[in-house]
Amino acid sequence: MLNNTGLMLLAGSIFLCTTIHATDPPKKLQAQRITTAVKIDGNLDDAAWKTAPVADSFVEWRPSFGPIETHQHRTEIFIVYDNNAIYVAGYCHEKTADSVSRELAGRDKIGSNDYVGIIFDTYNDKINASGFYVTPLGEQYDAKYSNTNGEDDSWNAVWQSEAKIVSDGWTFELKIPYAALRFSSKVTDWGLNITRRRQKAGKQYMWNPVNPTVNGFINQEGLWTGLNNIKPPVRLSFSPYLSTYVNHYPKADPHFEASVNGGMDVKYGISPSYTLDMTLIPDFGQVASDKTILNLSPFEVKLAENRPFFTEGTELFFKGNLFYSRRIGGQPIHYYDVYGDPRVSKVIENPTQSKLYNATKISGRNPKGLGIGVLNAIARPMYAEVEDATSHNKFKIRTSSLTNYNVLVFDQTLKNNSSVSLVNTNVWRSGDDYDANVTAAVFDLNNKKNSYNINGKFAVSDITNKPSKDITGYSHTLSFGKTGGRFNFNVTEDLSDKKFSSQDMGYFTNADYLDHYTWFGYKWVKPGKWYNNLYFNVNNTLSHRFSDGAFQNYYLNINLNGQLRNLWYAGFALNYNPEGNDFYEPRVAGRVFKKPAGIGPEIWFSTNSTKKYYFSFDGSVVKRNLFNGVSYFLYFENRYRFNDKFSLSLVVNPSPYHNSAGFADVTSNGTIIFSRRDIRTFDNSLSGKYNFTKKAGFTVSVRHYWSEVTCRQFFTLEADGKLTENNTYTDPGKTRDYSLNLFNVDLVYSWQFAPGSFMYIVWKNAIQNFNHDRNYIKNLNSTLGTAQNNNLSLKLIYYLDYLSLRKKA
């Protein structure tokens, strides 16, 4: 758990860190069993801490790697255990209490806090770990780590934490039940590292030092040695939920609807290594609103996953990049067929998302390093309610059949932080709808010195068309690179034949490509006169079609970025692409568009995030050689922390594009029409939080998205991919002009009233209109005056632990 930038650095450090000297032995901390009780209150007056071994002499990790922490700012960590849990205490010394940076940021949020994180590698495999973090106000953050997927902060465990501010720093205590960990009683030495951040000083320390010039993070941990006679407990918990919704639909038929839902999440440790997670009758109505956009491209927009079941503990399922969880419960495959059905005169209701009966996942890793992941979900048949064109009677059309989604992963860790994996994704549909299957072999291999890496995958897809012939496709990725030292490089080949498709369970845009990518990078990690670190990178991407070798595009990016001595971050980039062949923008197979060349700079910087006021800027411009087109991207973020409880953030993101060239229409005689158009897009948001305590608070997110397309001139796409002016094509209804306004409000009150138990009250407001007013303020006012969908919901989740229930009984 790091600051906004540091959080990404820790995730990135999965690939970029090791100890001060490669030959230095790891630090060791002797495990000590206790028989006396520990009261988790943040005070270090329990008898257990008086004789516990201490982890100290932390080493600065960043910005200047190597120095030992000073005595005035020393860190002292104590770890003990008994038959039920691990207990951790710490004393983080500062000159005064005012030197401690603290903020009520909310669970799994970092904000501007100091913190301490305890990272356990319970199997000591140097590849996987679990982290437990605490802030000076006792808030929690937890995450899982792996050398292939970085940091997964969606994982949540149930554990206790308390902290106190004292005159010369802050103290804390943690209780981590064994039920929160997966381990084997046969492994008596665990991997261990401890990190501390001093936010106001802009420094972060590690107990076992890590060196940013050597590959690997988890493999450079210390050791917690000598655990004995601990047994994995029965890991069984239930989280029943009850939710109620009131919805107001104001459009054609304004009305209110109310509903009550119930279900349960079950978590069961089927062995010391593997856990079953199941959600029965899931309810995802309170997840954050999607950041929808006006999509002018020929490809689908990839949306973020906000459903907890599909984000928590799913790191294994993303091996090979074949799984896109939004496919589960996504849009019915025959959603659009309804609108072309000649029997239909009116569509009354056509659900945009499929409903799930249940979802189950099994995941874990045994002491021999074998990771197994199984995810299965069943979606019920979906129907659109329509009106008959002749009789005007209402009837239903099936838009998707009963569907089973499945992901299966076997992942074996090897020496030198290496692994090999087998991944299978499968979609089965009842009836005549097609089925889809993808199988891939994935490998990630490092040399003995952990300085070079080769990785890749070989994948085969199979589409089973029940009435017709099956379609089998092939794809592979091969990559080689230097990962150790200050100079690094990577060379990658990506290939797919015309028949390969991972669309049904993965995010997939197109097949038939042969891409080559190179990256060269050099880093300065020892601070200079004006910088703390610097990174220089050169990226090249060259793409051809695999079937005929036709050139598609080339992309060059050169950038320099780093952290300055005043703790600002800054960077500069130059982007260039020559004229290319776009086989997808014409929307007709076999046709091509000569995509114009482009060149332009990008600059970004962000101020010191430890201050109350934080500002971030990113700006780029690209000049095109067709129509003298020019596009801009501007990003402004302002964040102000009023006090420890209240903060606001405003993001303004305009991105205008003057004289863009893009697809407009296909006429009845097959002529492909392009337009010279102006595109204006604003994506602005306001977010804030107010936390009453570390367990209760409000968050709010307000977003206004507006994108407007105005066609200035029409052209015919010729057979050679070039454009010629078309004076006969007309668009009197301006149907090729677009204006989309989206306005969303998500207001959430959350309260953790018991360990693992929560109450959520959520209000959602959603507005959509197609106003064409070119003045932003008038356009926003018009949007706010449009009919609004409102949703108010209450959800209660109660955590029941089997061991606690048995103990009470």
PDB file of N, CA and C in Angstrom, residues 29 42 112 317 340 430 493 506 597 724:
ATOM      1  N   LEU A  29      13.884 -13.030  11.184  1.00  0.00           N
ATOM      2  CA  LEU A  29      13.215 -12.694  12.436  1.00  0.00           C
ATOM      3  C   LEU A  29      12.682 -13.990  13.033  1.00  0.00           C
ATOM      4  N   GLY A  42      -3.922  -0.740  20.162  1.00  0.00           N
ATOM      5  CA  GLY A  42      -2.929   0.238  19.718  1.00  0.00           C
ATOM      6  C   GLY A  42      -1.887   0.581  20.755  1.00  0.00           C
ATOM      7  N   SER A 112      -3.313  10.353   1.992  1.00  0.00           N
ATOM      8  CA  SER A 112      -2.041  10.996   2.356  1.00  0.00           C
ATOM      9  C   SER A 112      -1.461  10.405   3.639  1.00  0.00           C
ATOM     10  N   PHE A 317      -6.877 -16.173 -12.726  1.00  0.00           N
ATOM     11  CA  PHE A 317      -7.714 -16.283 -13.918  1.00  0.00           C
ATOM     12  C   PHE A 317      -7.272 -15.354 -15.051  1.00  0.00           C
ATOM     13  N   GLY A 340     -34.259  -5.575 -35.574  1.00  0.00           N
ATOM     14  CA  GLY A 340     -34.400  -5.878 -37.000  1.00  0.00           C
ATOM     15  C   GLY A 340     -35.462  -6.915 -37.289  1.00  0.00           C
ATOM     16  N   SER A 430     -27.088 -23.265 -24.404  1.00  0.00           N
ATOM     17  CA  SER A 430     -28.108 -24.247 -24.751  1.00  0.00           C
ATOM     18  C   SER A 430     -28.745 -23.880 -26.093  1.00  0.00           C
ATOM     19  N   GLU A 493       6.857 -10.761 -30.035  1.00  0.00           N
ATOM     20  CA  GLU A 493       6.089 -11.051 -31.249  1.00  0.00           C
ATOM     21  C   GLU A 493       4.701 -11.518 -30.853  1.00  0.00           C
ATOM     22  N   GLY A 506     -13.039 -13.303 -23.422  1.00  0.00           N
ATOM     23  CA  GLY A 506     -11.955 -12.342 -23.297  1.00  0.00           C
ATOM     24  C   GLY A 506     -12.293 -11.049 -24.014  1.00  0.00           C
ATOM     25  N   ALA A 597      -0.653   9.933 -41.321  1.00  0.00           N
ATOM     26  CA  ALA A 597       0.497   9.999 -40.412  1.00  0.00           C
ATOM     27  C   ALA A 597       0.233  11.017 -39.322  1.00  0.00           C
ATOM     28  N   THR A 724     -11.881  10.639 -51.864  1.00  0.00           N
ATOM     29  CA  THR A 724     -12.182  11.669 -52.862  1.00  0.00           C
ATOM     30  C   THR A 724     -13.489  12.343 -52.461  1.00  0.00           C
TER      31      THR A 724
END
